[in-house]
Coordinates of C-alpha atoms in Angstrom, one line a residue:
X1 CA 0.0 -0.1 0.0
X2 CA 2.8 2.4 0.8
X3 CA 4.4 1.9 -2.8
X4 CA 1.0 2.4 -4.5
X5 CA 0.3 5.6 -2.4
X6 CA 3.8 6.9 -3.3
X7 CA 3.2 6.3 -7.1
X8 CA -0.1 8.0 -7.0
X9 CA 1.5 11.0 -5.3
X10 CA 4.3 11.1 -7.9
X11 CA 1.9 11.0 -10.7
X12 CA -0.1 13.9 -9.2
X13 CA 2.9 16.2 -9.3
X14 CA 3.8 18.4 -12.3
X15 CA 7.3 17.9 -13.7
X16 CA 10.1 19.9 -12.5
X17 CA 10.7 21.1 -15.9
X18 CA 8.9 20.7 -19.6
X19 CA 10.7 19.6 -22.7
X20 CA 10.8 22.1 -25.6
X21 CA 8.2 20.1 -27.4
X22 CA 5.8 20.7 -24.5
X23 CA 6.8 24.2 -23.6
X24 CA 5.9 25.4 -27.1
X25 CA 2.1 24.8 -26.3
X26 CA 2.3 26.5 -22.8
X27 CA 0.9 30.0 -22.6
X28 CA 0.5 30.3 -18.7
X29 CA 3.1 29.2 -16.3
X30 CA 2.8 31.6 -13.2
X31 CA 3.1 30.5 -9.7
X32 CA 0.1 32.8 -8.6
X33 CA -2.5 33.4 -11.0
X34 CA -6.1 35.1 -10.8
X35 CA -8.8 34.3 -13.2
X36 CA -11.4 37.2 -12.9
X37 CA -14.9 37.9 -13.8
X38 CA -15.7 34.4 -15.3
X39 CA -18.9 32.3 -15.3
X40 CA -18.3 29.3 -13.3
X41 CA -19.7 26.0 -13.5
X42 CA -17.7 24.1 -10.7
X43 CA -18.6 20.5 -11.3
X44 CA -20.5 19.9 -8.2
X45 CA -23.9 20.0 -9.6
X46 CA -24.5 23.5 -8.2
X47 CA -26.1 26.3 -10.4
X48 CA -23.7 28.3 -12.6
X49 CA -22.3 31.2 -10.7
X50 CA -21.6 34.5 -12.6
X51 CA -18.8 37.0 -12.1
X52 CA -16.5 34.6 -10.3
X53 CA -12.7 35.0 -9.3
X54 CA -10.4 31.9 -9.1
X55 CA -7.0 32.2 -7.5
X56 CA -4.4 29.5 -8.5
X57 CA -1.3 29.3 -6.3
X58 CA 1.4 26.5 -7.0
X59 CA -0.9 24.5 -9.2
X60 CA -3.7 24.4 -6.9
X61 CA -6.9 26.2 -6.4
X62 CA -6.3 28.7 -3.5
X63 CA -9.6 30.6 -3.7
X64 CA -13.1 30.6 -5.3
X65 CA -15.8 33.2 -5.0
X66 CA -17.5 36.3 -6.0
X67 CA -15.2 38.7 -7.9
X68 CA -16.1 41.3 -5.4
X69 CA -15.1 39.2 -2.5
X70 CA -12.0 37.3 -3.4
X71 CA -8.8 39.2 -2.8
X72 CA -6.5 39.0 -5.6
X73 CA -2.8 38.5 -4.2
X74 CA -0.2 41.1 -4.7
X75 CA 2.0 40.3 -7.7
X76 CA -0.4 37.7 -9.2
X77 CA -0.9 37.7 -12.8
X78 CA -4.5 38.6 -13.5
X79 CA -6.6 37.3 -16.5
X80 CA -9.9 39.0 -17.1
X81 CA -12.2 36.3 -18.4
X82 CA -15.3 38.3 -18.9
X83 CA -17.5 36.6 -21.6
X84 CA -15.9 33.1 -20.8
X85 CA -17.1 30.1 -19.0
X86 CA -14.8 28.0 -16.6
X87 CA -15.4 24.3 -16.0
X88 CA -13.2 21.7 -14.4
X89 CA -10.9 19.7 -16.6
X90 CA -13.0 17.0 -18.2
X91 CA -12.4 13.4 -16.9
X92 CA -12.7 11.1 -20.0
X93 CA -13.8 7.5 -19.1
X94 CA -13.6 4.9 -21.9
X95 CA -11.1 7.3 -23.7
X96 CA -8.8 4.9 -25.7
X97 CA -5.3 5.7 -27.1
X98 CA -6.1 3.8 -30.2
X99 CA -8.3 4.7 -33.1
X100 CA -10.4 2.8 -35.6
X101 CA -12.2 4.1 -38.5
X102 CA -14.2 3.4 -41.7
X103 CA -12.1 1.6 -44.4
X104 CA -10.5 -0.6 -41.7
X105 CA -7.7 1.9 -40.4
X106 CA -6.6 1.1 -36.9
X107 CA -3.7 3.1 -35.3
X108 CA -2.2 3.8 -32.0
X109 CA -2.7 7.4 -31.1
X110 CA 0.5 8.1 -29.4
X111 CA 0.9 11.3 -31.0
X112 CA -2.6 12.7 -32.0
X113 CA -4.3 11.3 -28.8
X114 CA -2.8 13.2 -25.9
X115 CA -2.6 16.5 -28.0
X116 CA -6.4 16.1 -29.0
X117 CA -7.6 15.2 -25.4
X118 CA -5.6 17.9 -23.7
X119 CA -6.3 20.6 -26.4
X120 CA -10.0 19.7 -26.1
X121 CA -10.2 20.3 -22.4
X122 CA -9.7 16.6 -21.3
X123 CA -7.2 16.5 -18.5
X124 CA -7.7 13.1 -17.3
X125 CA -8.3 9.9 -19.1
X126 CA -9.0 6.2 -18.4
X127 CA -7.8 4.1 -21.5
X128 CA -10.5 1.4 -20.9
X129 CA -9.2 -1.3 -23.1
X130 CA -5.8 -1.5 -24.7
X131 CA -4.6 -2.9 -28.0
X132 CA -0.8 -1.7 -27.4
X133 CA -0.5 -1.7 -23.5
X134 CA 3.2 -1.0 -23.4
X135 CA 2.8 1.9 -25.8
X136 CA 0.3 3.5 -23.4
X137 CA 2.3 2.7 -20.3
X138 CA 5.4 4.3 -21.8
X139 CA 3.2 7.4 -23.0
X140 CA 1.9 7.8 -19.5
X141 CA 5.5 7.9 -18.2
X142 CA 6.7 10.4 -20.7
X143 CA 3.6 12.7 -20.0
X144 CA 4.3 12.6 -16.7
X145 CA 8.0 13.7 -16.9
X146 CA 7.0 16.5 -19.1
X147 CA 8.3 15.3 -22.4
X148 CA 5.1 15.1 -24.2
X149 CA 1.9 17.3 -23.8
X150 CA -1.1 15.2 -22.5
X151 CA -3.7 14.4 -19.8
X152 CA -3.3 12.1 -16.9
X153 CA -3.5 8.6 -18.0
X154 CA -5.1 5.8 -15.9
X155 CA -4.0 2.5 -17.6
X156 CA -6.4 -0.4 -18.3
X157 CA -5.1 -3.8 -19.2
X158 CA -5.7 -5.3 -22.8
X159 CA -9.3 -6.5 -23.3
X160 CA -10.4 -10.0 -21.7
X161 CA -13.0 -11.8 -23.5
X162 CA -14.2 -15.4 -24.4
X163 CA -13.7 -18.1 -27.0
X164 CA -15.8 -16.2 -29.5
X165 CA -13.4 -13.1 -29.3
X166 CA -10.1 -12.8 -30.7
X167 CA -7.8 -10.5 -32.7
X168 CA -5.7 -8.4 -30.2
X169 CA -7.8 -9.4 -27.0
X170 CA -7.0 -11.8 -24.6
X171 CA -9.0 -14.9 -24.6
X172 CA -9.7 -16.8 -21.4
X173 CA -11.1 -20.2 -21.2
X174 CA -11.1 -20.9 -17.6
X175 CA -11.2 -18.9 -14.2
X176 CA -7.6 -19.8 -13.7
X177 CA -6.6 -18.1 -17.0
X178 CA -8.7 -15.0 -15.9
X179 CA -6.9 -14.8 -12.5
X180 CA -3.6 -15.1 -14.2
X181 CA -4.2 -12.4 -16.7
X182 CA -5.4 -10.0 -14.1
X183 CA -2.4 -10.7 -11.8
X184 CA 0.1 -10.1 -14.6
X185 CA -1.4 -6.7 -15.7
X186 CA -2.0 -5.6 -12.1
X187 CA 1.8 -6.0 -11.7
X188 CA 2.5 -4.1 -14.8
X189 CA 0.7 -1.1 -13.5
X190 CA -2.8 -1.4 -14.9
X191 CA -5.5 -0.1 -12.4
X192 CA -8.5 -1.4 -14.3
X193 CA -9.5 -4.5 -16.2
X194 CA -11.8 -4.2 -19.3
X195 CA -14.0 -7.2 -20.0
X196 CA -15.4 -7.8 -23.5
X197 CA -18.6 -9.1 -25.1
X198 CA -18.1 -13.0 -25.1
X199 CA -16.6 -13.5 -21.8
X200 CA -18.4 -16.1 -19.5
X201 CA -19.8 -15.3 -16.1
X202 CA -17.3 -17.8 -14.3
X203 CA -14.4 -16.1 -16.0
X204 CA -15.6 -12.8 -15.2
X205 CA -16.3 -13.5 -11.8
X206 CA -12.5 -14.9 -11.2
X207 CA -11.2 -11.8 -12.9
X208 CA -13.2 -9.5 -10.7
X209 CA -12.2 -11.4 -7.6
X210 CA -8.5 -11.4 -8.6
X211 CA -8.7 -7.6 -9.3
X212 CA -10.4 -6.8 -6.2
X213 CA -7.7 -8.9 -4.2
X214 CA -5.1 -6.7 -5.9
X215 CA -6.8 -3.3 -5.4
X216 CA -7.8 -2.8 -9.1
X217 CA -11.2 -2.5 -10.6
X218 CA -13.1 -4.0 -13.5
X219 CA -15.5 -2.6 -16.2
X220 CA -17.2 -4.1 -18.9
X221 CA -18.4 -3.7 -22.5
X222 CA -20.6 -6.8 -22.1
X223 CA -23.1 -9.0 -24.0
X224 CA -22.8 -12.8 -23.0
X225 CA -22.9 -11.5 -19.5
X226 CA -25.9 -9.2 -18.7
X227 CA -25.6 -6.1 -16.7
X228 CA -27.7 -7.5 -13.8
X229 CA -25.5 -10.8 -13.9
X230 CA -22.3 -8.6 -13.9
X231 CA -23.6 -6.6 -10.9
X232 CA -24.3 -9.8 -8.9
X233 CA -20.6 -11.0 -9.3
X234 CA -19.3 -7.7 -8.2
X235 CA -18.2 -5.7 -11.4
X236 CA -17.4 -2.1 -10.5
X237 CA -18.5 -0.1 -13.8
X238 CA -20.3 -0.8 -17.1
X239 CA -19.9 0.8 -20.6
X240 CA -22.3 2.3 -23.1
X241 CA -25.6 2.1 -21.1
X242 CA -28.6 0.7 -22.8
X243 CA -27.0 -0.1 -26.0
X244 CA -25.0 -3.0 -24.8
X245 CA -27.3 -4.1 -22.2
X246 CA -28.5 -7.7 -23.0
X247 CA -30.9 -7.7 -20.1
X248 CA -33.2 -5.8 -22.6
X249 CA -33.3 -8.9 -24.9
X250 CA -35.9 -11.6 -24.9
X251 CA -33.9 -14.5 -26.2
X252 CA -30.8 -14.2 -23.9
X253 CA -29.2 -17.6 -23.1
X254 CA -26.6 -18.1 -20.4
X255 CA -23.1 -17.2 -21.4
X256 CA -24.3 -16.3 -25.0
X257 CA -24.4 -13.0 -26.7
X258 CA -27.4 -12.8 -28.8
X259 CA -26.8 -12.5 -32.5
X260 CA -29.5 -9.9 -32.9
X261 CA -28.7 -7.8 -30.0
X262 CA -29.0 -4.3 -31.5
X263 CA -32.3 -5.4 -33.1
X264 CA -33.8 -6.4 -29.8
X265 CA -32.4 -3.5 -27.9
X266 CA -34.2 -1.2 -30.6
X267 CA -37.5 -2.6 -29.7
X268 CA -36.6 -2.2 -26.2
X269 CA -38.6 0.3 -23.8
X270 CA -36.3 2.5 -21.6
X271 CA -39.2 2.8 -19.2
X272 CA -40.0 -0.8 -19.4
X273 CA -39.8 -3.4 -16.6
X274 CA -36.5 -4.8 -17.8
X275 CA -34.8 -1.4 -18.1
X276 CA -36.1 -0.3 -14.7
X277 CA -34.9 -3.7 -13.1
X278 CA -31.5 -3.3 -14.8
X279 CA -31.2 0.4 -13.4
X280 CA -32.3 -0.7 -10.0
X281 CA -29.6 -3.5 -9.9
X282 CA -27.0 -0.8 -10.7
X283 CA -28.1 1.8 -8.3
X284 CA -28.8 -0.4 -5.5
X285 CA -25.2 -2.1 -5.8
X286 CA -23.4 1.1 -6.5
X287 CA -22.2 0.1 -9.9
X288 CA -21.5 3.3 -12.2
X289 CA -22.2 3.5 -15.9
X290 CA -20.2 5.2 -18.6
X291 CA -22.1 7.0 -21.2
X292 CA -20.6 6.9 -24.8
X293 CA -23.3 8.7 -27.0
X294 CA -20.9 10.3 -29.1
X295 CA -19.4 6.9 -30.7
X296 CA -22.8 5.7 -31.5
X297 CA -24.2 9.1 -33.0
X298 CA -22.3 8.5 -36.2
X299 CA -24.2 5.3 -36.8
X300 CA -27.5 7.2 -36.8
X301 CA -28.9 8.7 -40.1
X302 CA -28.9 12.3 -40.7
X303 CA -27.3 13.4 -37.4
X304 CA -24.9 16.4 -37.3
X305 CA -21.7 14.3 -37.5
X306 CA -19.6 16.3 -40.1
X307 CA -18.0 18.6 -37.7
X308 CA -15.3 20.5 -39.8
X309 CA -12.7 20.3 -36.9
X310 CA -13.1 16.5 -37.0
X311 CA -12.8 16.4 -40.9
X312 CA -9.8 18.6 -40.8
X313 CA -8.1 16.6 -38.3
X314 CA -8.3 13.4 -40.2
X315 CA -5.9 11.8 -42.4
X316 CA -7.4 12.4 -46.1
X317 CA -7.6 8.7 -46.7
X318 CA -9.5 8.2 -43.4
X319 CA -11.8 11.4 -44.3
X320 CA -12.5 10.0 -47.6
X321 CA -13.6 6.6 -46.2
X322 CA -15.7 8.4 -43.5
X323 CA -17.5 10.6 -45.8
X324 CA -18.4 7.5 -47.9
X325 CA -19.7 5.6 -45.0
X326 CA -21.6 8.8 -43.8
X327 CA -23.3 8.8 -47.3
X328 CA -24.3 5.2 -46.9
X329 CA -25.8 5.8 -43.5
X330 CA -27.5 9.1 -44.3
X331 CA -29.1 7.7 -47.5
X332 CA -30.5 4.8 -45.5
X333 CA -33.9 5.2 -43.9
X334 CA -32.7 4.8 -40.3
X335 CA -29.0 4.1 -40.2
X336 CA -27.3 1.2 -38.3
X337 CA -28.7 2.7 -35.1
X338 CA -32.2 4.1 -35.4
X339 CA -32.9 7.5 -34.4
X340 CA -35.5 6.3 -31.9
X341 CA -33.0 3.8 -30.4
X342 CA -30.5 6.6 -29.9
X343 CA -33.2 8.8 -28.3
X344 CA -34.2 5.7 -26.1
X345 CA -30.5 5.3 -25.1
X346 CA -30.5 8.9 -23.8
X347 CA -33.7 8.4 -21.9
X348 CA -32.2 5.2 -20.3
X349 CA -29.3 7.4 -19.1
X350 CA -31.6 10.1 -17.6
X351 CA -33.5 7.5 -15.9
X352 CA -30.3 6.0 -14.5
X353 CA -29.2 9.3 -13.1
X354 CA -32.5 10.4 -11.7
X355 CA -32.6 7.0 -9.9
X356 CA -29.5 8.0 -8.0
X357 CA -26.9 6.1 -10.5
X358 CA -23.4 7.6 -10.9
X359 CA -22.7 8.1 -14.6
X360 CA -19.6 9.5 -16.2
X361 CA -18.8 9.9 -19.8
X362 CA -16.2 9.0 -22.5
X363 CA -15.9 9.2 -26.3
X364 CA -14.7 5.6 -27.2
X365 CA -12.9 6.8 -30.4
X366 CA -13.6 3.7 -32.3
X367 CA -16.3 2.5 -34.5
X368 CA -16.4 4.2 -37.9
X369 CA -14.0 6.9 -36.8
X370 CA -16.4 9.8 -36.5
X371 CA -15.9 10.3 -32.7
X372 CA -12.4 11.6 -32.3
X373 CA -10.4 11.8 -29.0
X374 CA -11.2 15.0 -27.2
X375 CA -13.7 16.2 -29.8
X376 CA -16.0 13.3 -29.0
X377 CA -15.8 14.2 -25.1
X378 CA -17.0 17.6 -26.0
X379 CA -19.9 16.3 -28.2
X380 CA -21.0 14.3 -25.4
X381 CA -21.8 17.6 -23.5
X382 CA -24.0 18.5 -26.4
X383 CA -25.8 15.3 -26.4
X384 CA -26.3 15.4 -22.7
X385 CA -28.1 18.8 -23.1
X386 CA -30.0 17.3 -25.9
X387 CA -31.0 14.6 -23.6
X388 CA -32.5 16.8 -21.2
X389 CA -29.7 17.2 -18.5
X390 CA -29.0 20.8 -17.3
X391 CA -25.7 22.4 -17.9
X392 CA -24.6 21.8 -14.3
X393 CA -25.5 18.1 -14.4
X394 CA -23.7 17.5 -17.8
X395 CA -20.4 19.0 -16.4
X396 CA -20.9 17.1 -13.2
X397 CA -21.2 14.0 -15.3
X398 CA -18.1 14.8 -17.4
X399 CA -16.0 15.8 -14.4
X400 CA -16.6 15.0 -10.7
X401 CA -18.5 11.6 -11.6
X402 CA -15.5 10.4 -13.5
X403 CA -13.2 11.5 -10.6
X404 CA -15.3 9.5 -8.2
X405 CA -15.1 6.3 -10.3
X406 CA -11.5 6.7 -10.5
X407 CA -11.1 7.4 -6.9
X408 CA -9.4 10.8 -7.3
X409 CA -12.3 13.0 -6.2
X410 CA -10.3 14.5 -3.3
X411 CA -7.9 16.2 -5.8
X412 CA -9.7 16.3 -8.9
X413 CA -13.1 16.7 -10.6
X414 CA -14.5 20.1 -9.2
X415 CA -13.2 23.7 -8.7
X416 CA -12.8 24.0 -5.1
X417 CA -10.2 25.4 -2.9
X418 CA -7.5 22.9 -2.5
X419 CA -7.9 20.8 -5.4
X420 CA -5.4 20.7 -8.4
X421 CA -6.0 23.4 -10.9
X422 CA -7.2 21.4 -13.6
X423 CA -9.5 23.8 -15.6
X424 CA -10.9 24.8 -19.0
X425 CA -11.5 28.3 -20.1
X426 CA -14.3 28.4 -22.7
X427 CA -15.0 31.3 -25.1
X428 CA -18.7 32.2 -24.6
X429 CA -21.6 31.2 -22.2
X430 CA -22.0 27.4 -21.9
X431 CA -25.3 27.6 -20.1
X432 CA -26.9 29.4 -23.1
X433 CA -25.1 27.8 -25.9
X434 CA -24.0 23.9 -25.8
X435 CA -21.7 24.5 -28.8
X436 CA -19.4 26.7 -26.7
X437 CA -18.0 23.3 -25.2
X438 CA -16.2 23.3 -28.6
X439 CA -14.3 26.5 -27.8
X440 CA -11.6 26.1 -25.3
X441 CA -9.0 28.8 -25.3
X442 CA -6.8 27.9 -22.3
X443 CA -6.6 24.3 -20.8
X444 CA -5.1 24.3 -17.2
X445 CA -3.6 21.0 -15.9
X446 CA -1.9 21.3 -12.5
X447 CA -2.1 25.1 -13.0
X448 CA -0.1 25.1 -16.3
X449 CA -2.1 26.6 -19.1
X450 CA -1.9 25.1 -22.4
X451 CA -2.9 26.9 -25.8
X452 CA -5.9 24.9 -26.9
X453 CA -5.9 26.0 -30.8
X454 CA -2.0 25.3 -31.0
X455 CA -2.4 21.8 -29.6
X456 CA -5.3 21.0 -32.0
X457 CA -3.4 22.7 -34.9
X458 CA -0.5 20.2 -34.3
X459 CA -2.7 17.1 -35.2
X460 CA -4.3 18.5 -38.3
X461 CA -4.3 15.8 -41.0
X462 CA -2.9 13.1 -38.9
X463 CA -5.6 11.5 -37.0
X464 CA -5.5 7.8 -38.4
X465 CA -1.9 7.9 -39.1
X466 CA -0.3 8.3 -35.5

């Protein structure tokens, strides 16, 4: 336990110095800084507060309050943020460091990923399934040491699945194999395990038991095991909400993923008995859920999924394949995910939160490639507003709730005195215009301010390459 605590403390510290390749993106690095006259959404769920001042000292939040009552320290650098909104750094759950796209492109995002996340205001990520785990472990190390700009990285082991899986995932065919897998990756530094669609209940149970024995957690993109079954054997978190919940199918067999899962889910009622029983199970057992609406939206016909920023960031070949796929989907009657199904998924998530469930958010930059690292996290905010959440609720889901799930809520996730200064300055009023989430100007991590536009410009045309 001493070693773990030491490593966590070390990871929370900013580097003593930054490499030139990081410093070129830093626009603010002042020991004492005052951000004045800003609209504050603090991540706690409280109502937005106008005309606030936030004082940052040595990378931490030293004071927060109305501009007229917070004294700016002598010698502090002052930035007047009138006309801007300030939110906590986003905490991206299910935020991979690899990318897949239409046309079969699949790459590790060791260059574009960390820059896109940080430039978009995402200051902490959980990788939530890895294809190249050592690349991600090494990337975490170089970010921590100030050699590469990027977010804090919580490492998840490679996917663990059952006999029907394969590819770059670990196939486990026995509880013993599951325990051995977890023990190895826990020793390598993973703090989460990700179970995938075809894992069996007995193997998942063994993985969960071994993980908890070693002080790490388990999440899952499940199918062969239902949400309620996973809850009963102790899972910590579940990914994707209603759209992967095989509880909502009528022909579910034990340890088998229904072949027509999406078709059956499309016919499910988010307010029906099966959905409500699933929600009750998660809430009563304090199992959290990750929303990834942004990665499903590109599969829905005639949705706003051609953001110019996204297309500009893509490699030209990726962009061409994506646009062809979008044409196919938009010209179909409903797309691969029906509009009504997508709306039902939103309603399921609202019902989960209203019932007391703990929900966070992530982009999952996979599928046909339309949900990019960082940009997709931002898009989740707009989708939460469309789903009926308030701005304060949406920000809380994307910040403080993720911190709770990761166990870092004492230092991150809200804008409160004593916490690390992970902050995002947005140009405009986020409470009246959801698209303001796409307009970060400065992203603070540990009190160091990064130029968002410069980070985003550095990846133009490179997503899908590196």
